mmCIF file of C-alpha atoms in Angstrom:
data_model
loop_
_atom_site.group_PDB
_atom_site.id
_atom_site.type_symbol
_atom_site.label_atom_id
_atom_site.label_comp_id
_atom_site.label_asym_id
_atom_site.label_seq_id
_atom_site.Cartn_x
_atom_site.Cartn_y
_atom_site.Cartn_z
ATOM 1 C CA MET C 1 3.304 11.671 3.483
ATOM 2 C CA TYR C 2 0.554 10.489 1.144
ATOM 3 C CA ILE C 3 -1.366 13.708 1.728
ATOM 4 C CA LYS C 4 1.342 15.739 -0.012
ATOM 5 C CA ARG C 5 1.815 13.115 -2.712
ATOM 6 C CA ILE C 6 -1.820 12.954 -3.782
ATOM 7 C CA ARG C 7 -2.094 16.739 -3.858
ATOM 8 C CA ASP C 8 1.158 17.085 -5.830
ATOM 9 C CA LEU C 9 0.097 14.396 -8.319
ATOM 10 C CA ARG C 10 -3.264 16.085 -8.815
ATOM 11 C CA GLU C 11 -1.729 19.532 -9.278
ATOM 12 C CA ASP C 12 1.022 18.206 -11.579
ATOM 13 C CA ASN C 13 -1.748 16.878 -13.817
ATOM 14 C CA ASP C 14 -3.650 20.182 -13.713
ATOM 15 C CA LEU C 15 -6.733 18.606 -12.139
ATOM 16 C CA THR C 16 -9.146 20.111 -9.663
ATOM 17 C CA GLN C 17 -10.464 18.112 -6.742
ATOM 18 C CA THR C 18 -13.844 18.053 -8.464
ATOM 19 C CA GLU C 19 -12.378 16.654 -11.682
ATOM 20 C CA LEU C 20 -10.479 13.953 -9.827
ATOM 21 C CA GLY C 21 -13.536 13.145 -7.746
ATOM 22 C CA ASN C 22 -15.474 12.611 -10.970
ATOM 23 C CA ILE C 23 -12.740 10.321 -12.306
ATOM 24 C CA LEU C 24 -12.816 8.298 -9.058
ATOM 25 C CA HIS C 25 -16.641 8.407 -8.818
ATOM 26 C CA ILE C 26 -16.547 10.172 -5.446
ATOM 27 C CA SER C 27 -17.535 13.668 -4.384
ATOM 28 C CA GLN C 28 -15.134 16.604 -4.283
ATOM 29 C CA ARG C 29 -15.795 16.794 -0.551
ATOM 30 C CA THR C 30 -14.723 13.182 -0.008
ATOM 31 C CA TYR C 31 -11.580 13.708 -2.045
ATOM 32 C CA SER C 32 -10.849 16.901 -0.122
ATOM 33 C CA HIS C 33 -10.941 14.900 3.119
ATOM 34 C CA TYR C 34 -8.298 12.560 1.689
ATOM 35 C CA GLU C 35 -6.004 15.474 0.826
ATOM 36 C CA MET C 36 -6.507 17.074 4.247
ATOM 37 C CA GLY C 37 -5.829 13.775 6.001
ATOM 38 C CA THR C 38 -9.127 13.840 7.874
ATOM 39 C CA ARG C 39 -10.258 10.600 6.246
ATOM 40 C CA ASP C 40 -8.213 7.525 5.351
ATOM 41 C CA ILE C 41 -8.098 6.609 1.687
ATOM 42 C CA PRO C 42 -9.659 3.206 0.988
ATOM 43 C CA ILE C 43 -7.349 0.738 -0.736
ATOM 44 C CA GLU C 44 -9.621 0.688 -3.783
ATOM 45 C CA ILE C 45 -9.147 4.440 -4.237
ATOM 46 C CA LEU C 46 -5.363 4.124 -3.734
ATOM 47 C CA ILE C 47 -5.254 1.522 -6.481
ATOM 48 C CA GLN C 48 -7.358 3.708 -8.793
ATOM 49 C CA LEU C 49 -5.063 6.676 -8.133
ATOM 50 C CA ALA C 50 -1.951 4.588 -8.828
ATOM 51 C CA HIS C 51 -3.410 3.343 -12.116
ATOM 52 C CA TYR C 52 -4.599 6.786 -13.157
ATOM 53 C CA TYR C 53 -1.226 8.427 -12.445
ATOM 54 C CA ASN C 54 0.758 5.431 -13.759
ATOM 55 C CA THR C 55 2.632 5.011 -10.496
ATOM 56 C CA SER C 56 2.632 2.585 -7.572
ATOM 57 C CA VAL C 57 0.636 2.591 -4.364
ATOM 58 C CA ASP C 58 3.997 2.532 -2.560
ATOM 59 C CA TYR C 59 4.922 5.838 -4.205
ATOM 60 C CA ILE C 60 1.630 7.420 -3.162
ATOM 61 C CA LEU C 61 2.106 6.173 0.404
ATOM 62 C CA GLY C 62 5.671 7.503 0.543
ATOM 63 C CA GLU C 63 7.307 4.076 0.811
ATOM 64 C CA THR C 64 9.464 4.802 -2.232
ATOM 65 C CA ASP C 65 10.553 7.838 -4.185
ATOM 66 C CA GLU C 66 10.517 5.831 -7.443
ATOM 67 C CA LYS C 67 7.569 7.236 -9.360
ATOM 68 C CA ARG C 68 7.475 4.550 -12.064
ATOM 69 C CA PRO C 69 5.135 1.641 -11.392
ATOM 70 C CA TYR C 70 6.448 -1.857 -10.748
ATOM 71 C CA LYS C 71 6.791 -4.184 -13.699
#
């Protein structure tokens, strides 16, 4: 589920994989592996993504459909 979520979030924000990789301080290739599901996303990157997109890790992981972050 998170594979679709991270791609959708990236595309909704009009970002390329390269741009998001730069934001996360990782290579485009590494980020591409996350979107393809061939590499697990480290918790640190999940947290960075949640902060960047102003959402929760649970939303990214598909545990909730509530996009707003927790209070």
